mmCIF file with all atom_site columns, C-alpha atoms in Angstrom:
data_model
loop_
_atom_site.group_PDB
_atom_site.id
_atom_site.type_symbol
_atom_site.label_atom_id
_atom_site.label_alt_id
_atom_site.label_comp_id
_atom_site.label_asym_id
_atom_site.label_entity_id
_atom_site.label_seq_id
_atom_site.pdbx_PDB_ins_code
_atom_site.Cartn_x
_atom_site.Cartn_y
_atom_site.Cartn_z
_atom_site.occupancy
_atom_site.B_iso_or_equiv
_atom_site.pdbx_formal_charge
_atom_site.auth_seq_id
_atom_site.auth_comp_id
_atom_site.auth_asym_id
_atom_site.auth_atom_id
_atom_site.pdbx_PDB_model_num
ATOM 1  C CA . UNK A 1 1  ? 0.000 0.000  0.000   1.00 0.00 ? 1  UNK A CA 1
ATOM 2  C CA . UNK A 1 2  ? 2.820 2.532  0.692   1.00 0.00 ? 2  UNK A CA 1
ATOM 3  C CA . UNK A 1 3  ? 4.401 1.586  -2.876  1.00 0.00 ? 3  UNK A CA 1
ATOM 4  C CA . UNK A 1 4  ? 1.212 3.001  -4.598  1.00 0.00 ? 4  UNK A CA 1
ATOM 5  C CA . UNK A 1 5  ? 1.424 5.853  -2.389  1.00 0.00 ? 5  UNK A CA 1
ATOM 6  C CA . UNK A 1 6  ? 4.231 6.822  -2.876  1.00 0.00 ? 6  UNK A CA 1
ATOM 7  C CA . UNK A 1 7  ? 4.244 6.400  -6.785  1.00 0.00 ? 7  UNK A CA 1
ATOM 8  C CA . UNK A 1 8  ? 1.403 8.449  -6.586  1.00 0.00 ? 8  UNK A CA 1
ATOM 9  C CA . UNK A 1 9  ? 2.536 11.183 -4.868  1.00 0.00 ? 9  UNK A CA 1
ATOM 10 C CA . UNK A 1 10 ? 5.489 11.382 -7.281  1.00 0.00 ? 10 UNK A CA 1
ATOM 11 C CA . UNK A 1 11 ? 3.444 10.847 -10.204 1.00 0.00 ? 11 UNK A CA 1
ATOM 12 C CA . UNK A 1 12 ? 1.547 13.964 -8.537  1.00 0.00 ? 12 UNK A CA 1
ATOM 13 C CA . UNK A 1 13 ? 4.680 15.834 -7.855  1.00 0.00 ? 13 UNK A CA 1
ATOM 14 C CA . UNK A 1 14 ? 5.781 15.109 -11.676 1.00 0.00 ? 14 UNK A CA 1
ATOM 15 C CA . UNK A 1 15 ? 2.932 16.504 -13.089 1.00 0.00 ? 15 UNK A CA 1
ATOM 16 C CA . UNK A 1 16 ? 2.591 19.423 -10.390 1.00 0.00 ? 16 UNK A CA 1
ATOM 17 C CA . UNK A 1 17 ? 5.982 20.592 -10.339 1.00 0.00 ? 17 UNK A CA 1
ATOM 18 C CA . UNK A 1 18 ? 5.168 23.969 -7.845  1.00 0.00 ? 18 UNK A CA 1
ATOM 19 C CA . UNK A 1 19 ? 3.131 21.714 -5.492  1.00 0.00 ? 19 UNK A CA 1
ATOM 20 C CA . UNK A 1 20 ? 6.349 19.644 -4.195  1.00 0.00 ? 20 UNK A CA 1
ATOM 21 C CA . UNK A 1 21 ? 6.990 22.350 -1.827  1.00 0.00 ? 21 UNK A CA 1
ATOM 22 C CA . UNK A 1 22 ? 3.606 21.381 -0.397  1.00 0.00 ? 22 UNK A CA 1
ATOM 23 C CA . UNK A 1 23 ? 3.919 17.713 -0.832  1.00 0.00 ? 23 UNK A CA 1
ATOM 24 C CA . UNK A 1 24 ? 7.296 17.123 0.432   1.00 0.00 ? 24 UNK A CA 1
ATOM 25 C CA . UNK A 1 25 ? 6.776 17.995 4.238   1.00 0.00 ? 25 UNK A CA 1
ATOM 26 C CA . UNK A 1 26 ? 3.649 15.671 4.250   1.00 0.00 ? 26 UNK A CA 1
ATOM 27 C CA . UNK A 1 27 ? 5.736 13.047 2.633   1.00 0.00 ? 27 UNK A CA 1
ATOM 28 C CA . UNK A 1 28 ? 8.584 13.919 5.162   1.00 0.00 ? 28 UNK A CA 1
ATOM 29 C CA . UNK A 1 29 ? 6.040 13.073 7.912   1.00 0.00 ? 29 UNK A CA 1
ATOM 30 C CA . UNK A 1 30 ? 4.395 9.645  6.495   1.00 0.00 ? 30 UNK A CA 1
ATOM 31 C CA . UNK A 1 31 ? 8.000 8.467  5.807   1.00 0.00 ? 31 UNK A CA 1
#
């Protein structure tokens, strides 16, 4: 379940380049 997370969120942060300030901290946290 993490894996397709995490894929997500980078597939997320790929496409949304300006919203990895937003996602990295909550990725910081689940990690």
């Amino acid at each position: 379940v993490e894996g397709t997370v995490t894929k997500k969120l980078v597939r997320l942060g790929m496409l949304t380049p300006s919203s990895n300030t937003v996602l990295e901290p909550i990725t910081s946290e689940i990690i």
